[in-house]
C-alpha positions as MATLAB code, in Angstrom:
seq = 'MIYDHCRLLREAGYEAWPVHLGHFDVDWFDHGIDPLTDAEALAIMTPDDVLVVPERIPGAADRFPGRNRVVFAQNQGLVPAAIAGGRYEDRGFTDVLCCSAYVCEAIADLTTLPRHTVTNGIDTTRFRPDPSARQDGAVLYLKRKSTWRLGAAALDRLPGDVAAAIKPVGLPHSCSQAEMIGFYQRADIFMPLGFPEGFALPPLEAMACGAVVVGFAGGGGLTHMVDGVSALVVPDGDADALVEALTRIVRDPALKERLRAGGAEMAARFGESRMREELLSFARLMQAR';
ca = [
       0.000    0.000    0.000;
       2.949    2.342    0.607;
       3.937    1.951   -3.043;
       0.360    2.643   -4.143;
       0.326    5.818   -2.059;
       3.611    6.962   -3.597;
       2.325    6.268   -7.101;
      -0.914    8.190   -6.546;
       0.953   11.117   -5.008;
       3.364   11.251   -7.938;
       0.490   11.172  -10.416;
      -0.893   14.247   -8.627;
       2.416   16.099   -8.902;
       3.909   15.402   -5.481;
       7.402   14.049   -4.940;
       7.034   10.811   -2.983;
       9.543    8.058   -2.285;
       9.453    4.708   -0.507;
      12.617    4.223    1.544;
      14.061    0.756    2.130;
      15.776    0.196    5.454;
      17.845   -2.722    4.242;
      18.348   -4.705    1.055;
      15.155   -6.201   -0.366;
      12.915   -5.890   -3.403;
       9.181   -5.317   -3.653;
       8.710   -7.394   -6.797;
       5.352   -9.092   -6.365;
       3.439   -6.390   -8.230;
       4.174   -3.815  -10.928;
       4.746   -0.423   -9.331;
       7.327    1.306  -11.523;
       8.935    3.060   -8.551;
      12.581    2.746   -7.589;
      12.955    3.061   -3.813;
      15.601    5.082   -2.048;
      18.090    3.611    0.370;
      18.147    5.207    3.798;
      21.431    6.927    2.890;
      19.914    8.375   -0.291;
      16.872    9.597    1.632;
      19.004   11.234    4.308;
      20.987   13.043    1.619;
      17.955   14.776    0.103;
      15.400   15.077    2.905;
      14.786   18.455    4.564;
      12.827   19.510    7.663;
      10.025   20.714    5.373;
       9.416   17.197    4.063;
       6.803   14.842    5.512;
       8.141   11.608    6.999;
       5.810    8.585    7.074;
       6.839    5.532    9.106;
       5.076    2.151    9.516;
       3.430    1.700   12.891;
       5.611   -1.242   13.891;
       8.992    0.539   13.584;
       8.639    4.001   15.149;
      12.332    4.031   16.022;
      13.177    4.182   12.316;
      12.135    7.841   12.343;
      14.868    8.888   14.743;
      17.545    9.486   12.082;
      15.396   11.467    9.667;
      14.447   15.156    9.581;
      10.911   16.346    8.962;
       8.724   18.483   11.203;
       5.628   16.554   10.173;
       6.210   12.978   11.257;
       3.414   10.548   10.496;
       2.774    7.022   11.733;
       1.170    4.839    9.051;
      -1.080    2.427   10.976;
      -2.160   -0.565    8.910;
      -2.777   -3.038   11.721;
      -4.052   -2.115   15.157;
      -2.628   -5.339   16.545;
       0.952   -4.157   15.956;
       0.663   -0.887   17.850;
       0.891   -1.958   21.532;
       4.169   -3.822   21.046;
       5.588   -1.015   18.912;
       5.005    1.690   21.512;
       5.872   -0.619   24.443;
       3.780    1.220   26.989;
       4.574    4.665   25.618;
       2.970    6.731   22.896;
       3.935    7.769   19.390;
       3.835   11.409   20.441;
       6.626   10.672   22.921;
       8.858    9.954   19.910;
       8.085   13.221   18.158;
       5.356   12.047   15.813;
       2.731   14.620   14.880;
      -0.013   12.573   13.211;
      -1.313    9.064   12.617;
      -2.508    7.963    9.183;
      -4.796    4.909    9.266;
      -5.704    2.539    6.439;
      -9.300    2.224    7.658;
     -11.778    3.830   10.004;
     -11.615    0.609   12.018;
      -7.910    1.092   12.771;
      -8.506    4.754   13.542;
     -11.054    3.851   16.206;
      -9.155    0.814   17.517;
      -6.065    2.846   18.461;
      -7.961    5.844   19.860;
      -6.915    5.061   23.438;
      -3.257    4.594   22.463;
      -2.509    8.074   21.135;
      -3.632   11.675   21.500;
      -2.326   12.577   18.041;
      -4.667   13.631   15.230;
      -5.806   10.493   13.408;
      -6.527   10.603    9.684;
      -7.948    7.917    7.420;
      -7.022    7.008    3.874;
      -9.135    3.943    3.192;
      -7.369    1.182    1.286;
      -8.519    0.690   -2.277;
      -7.862   -1.686   -5.149;
      -7.526   -1.323   -8.901;
     -10.855   -2.747  -10.047;
      -9.707   -2.683  -13.670;
      -7.293   -5.471  -12.709;
      -9.167   -7.144   -9.872;
     -12.256   -8.166  -11.827;
     -14.275  -11.349  -12.387;
     -13.640  -13.880  -15.114;
     -16.645  -16.237  -14.897;
     -15.187  -18.469  -17.608;
     -12.210  -19.215  -15.352;
     -14.208  -19.961  -12.190;
     -13.959  -23.531  -10.922;
     -17.092  -24.673   -9.126;
     -16.294  -25.716   -5.567;
     -12.746  -24.340   -5.514;
     -12.051  -22.971   -2.003;
      -9.028  -20.681   -1.903;
      -7.162  -19.720    1.264;
      -3.800  -18.088    1.938;
      -1.080  -19.249    4.292;
      -0.058  -15.667    5.060;
      -0.569  -15.831    8.847;
      -0.243  -18.771   11.221;
      -4.007  -18.721   11.756;
      -4.410  -20.416    8.360;
      -4.171  -23.712   10.240;
      -7.618  -23.054   11.708;
      -8.988  -23.066    8.183;
      -7.210  -26.300    7.374;
      -8.688  -27.837   10.523;
     -12.173  -26.687    9.514;
     -11.780  -28.226    6.068;
     -10.865  -31.553    7.672;
     -14.083  -31.517    9.731;
     -16.617  -30.785    7.010;
     -19.568  -33.162    6.531;
     -18.989  -35.751    3.824;
     -21.261  -34.209    1.212;
     -19.683  -30.783    1.681;
     -16.121  -32.123    1.578;
     -16.951  -33.967   -1.641;
     -18.291  -30.778   -3.241;
     -15.208  -28.613   -2.710;
     -11.613  -28.489   -3.879;
      -9.368  -26.682   -1.354;
      -6.477  -24.610   -2.716;
      -3.980  -23.385   -0.110;
      -1.397  -20.857   -1.276;
       1.864  -19.772    0.344;
       2.332  -16.031    0.807;
       4.702  -15.744   -2.132;
       2.558  -15.195   -5.219;
       2.752  -12.107   -7.385;
      -0.249   -9.824   -7.724;
      -0.887  -11.090  -11.256;
      -0.785  -14.684  -10.037;
      -3.149  -13.851   -7.176;
      -5.681  -12.305   -9.545;
      -5.708  -15.557  -11.499;
      -6.258  -17.613   -8.344;
      -9.035  -15.294   -7.157;
     -10.770  -15.527  -10.541;
     -10.621  -19.324  -10.485;
     -11.945  -19.528   -6.917;
     -15.594  -20.215   -6.198;
     -15.126  -19.435   -2.499;
     -12.411  -17.454   -0.729;
     -11.733  -18.205    2.930;
      -9.943  -15.343    4.776;
      -8.181  -16.661    7.864;
      -5.947  -13.845    9.122;
      -6.522  -11.918   12.320;
      -6.082   -9.264   13.515;
      -6.435   -7.214   10.330;
      -6.455   -3.467    9.881;
      -8.387   -3.651    6.627;
      -8.026   -7.168    5.145;
      -7.229   -6.598    1.483;
      -7.365  -10.251    0.304;
     -11.111  -10.751    0.886;
     -11.861   -7.461   -0.873;
      -9.668   -8.480   -3.806;
     -11.430  -11.851   -3.895;
     -14.875  -10.196   -3.916;
     -13.795   -7.981   -6.808;
     -12.719  -11.091   -8.729;
     -16.049  -12.835   -8.183;
     -15.306  -15.203   -5.298;
     -17.720  -15.689   -2.390;
     -16.055  -14.742    0.904;
     -16.538  -16.959    3.968;
     -14.302  -16.631    7.022;
     -12.643  -14.392    9.609;
     -12.758  -10.599    9.281;
      -9.925   -9.853   11.720;
     -11.668   -6.684   12.844;
     -10.730   -4.405    9.971;
     -12.282   -6.694    7.392;
     -15.680   -5.671    8.719;
     -15.156   -2.506    6.685;
     -16.288   -4.474    3.631;
     -17.237   -7.932    4.943;
     -20.880   -7.394    5.907;
     -22.329  -10.641    7.209;
     -25.111  -11.947    5.008;
     -24.647   -9.142    2.486;
     -21.140   -9.346    1.019;
     -19.754  -12.309    2.991;
     -20.425  -14.904    5.647;
     -18.442  -13.680    8.648;
     -17.510  -15.990   11.511;
     -15.862  -15.052   14.824;
     -12.083  -14.837   14.546;
     -10.476  -18.145   15.428;
     -13.733  -20.130   15.669;
     -13.099  -23.206   13.529;
     -16.463  -24.739   14.460;
     -18.297  -21.666   13.177;
     -16.196  -21.823   10.025;
     -17.309  -25.420    9.449;
     -20.928  -24.318    9.823;
     -20.518  -21.360    7.458;
     -18.809  -23.415    4.750;
     -21.474  -26.084    5.076;
     -24.201  -23.481    4.755;
     -22.719  -21.860    1.670;
     -22.124  -25.168   -0.125;
     -25.622  -26.469    0.620;
     -27.379  -23.221   -0.321;
     -26.426  -22.236   -3.887;
     -28.911  -19.351   -3.909;
     -27.248  -17.816   -0.849;
     -23.854  -18.293   -2.439;
     -24.871  -16.381   -5.550;
     -26.493  -13.584   -3.527;
     -23.253  -13.143   -1.608;
     -21.240  -13.246   -4.814;
     -23.312  -10.387   -6.203;
     -23.191   -8.522   -2.898;
     -19.439   -8.908   -2.717;
     -18.961   -7.540   -6.222;
     -21.136   -4.541   -5.372;
     -19.186   -3.932   -2.165;
     -15.798   -4.180   -3.895;
     -16.861   -1.546   -6.409;
     -17.072    0.964   -3.537;
     -13.377    0.548   -2.735;
     -11.715    1.470   -6.004;
      -8.613    3.604   -6.309;
     -10.595    6.799   -6.903;
     -11.774    6.877   -3.300;
      -8.299    6.175   -1.976;
      -6.819    8.853   -4.242;
      -9.300   11.473   -3.045;
      -8.651   10.745    0.634;
      -4.875   10.581    0.141;
      -4.689   13.893   -1.699;
      -6.851   15.539    0.952;
      -4.356   14.360    3.572;
      -1.412   15.535    1.440;
      -2.932   19.000    1.095;
      -3.376   19.163    4.863;
       0.298   18.335    5.389;
       1.358   20.793    2.695;
      -0.584   23.631    4.330;
       1.307   23.387    7.618;
];
């Protein structure tokens, strides 16, 4: 999402750079942006620039100038350990930028700083359905957090008729964006298993690609996972409830198709245009200081 923010800011005429603290590549999606090393950033940054730092590494800000120092909060679950009993304002931060209204509210008691929201969005010209590719009964899930094992356990406990009707597909967290779009488009059902989540992009991406979403929302996923409307939502970590929800969706094709349509409608509300508008509003606020 940091790369998406930089791209949108550049398209609007701002100078924006991701900075890598170490040697690694962000190569799982096409972004067209060359990052700066920390040394390169230090060489060009001035106190008038805005510094944005992920919520989990507030100490990374210590070496950089910038009067406006912003925490980018993408997961409320990472904040307590990051501040270790203190507050971001104790480290000189001036603002918190949140990826969802859920995160903004969830961390309200952990900071007195102004909290701003730029809601995550997706490129719906890329994340789109391909009904000809969809495989009936294919249940896709990602092994991106250790909680994926709860989904595997639920799949092992499905009633016989339900187990016979599905084809589980478990993916490691190493696919490119283009590969993921293909998997989403082939999926009949997507099972989100991560928690906590600040926004939960994968289920939204799956909805946009035509998959029916059944699983954990992780908190932030409730932004777009509305139970019975755009998804079947079960309590985080409740494998028994997941068994029941999967059974229900497999045995009720009409419900499945209603949720598929509801998910597509929901995903359309979270395109890049909304994210761009909110991001540029935040950028103008920073620029005016």
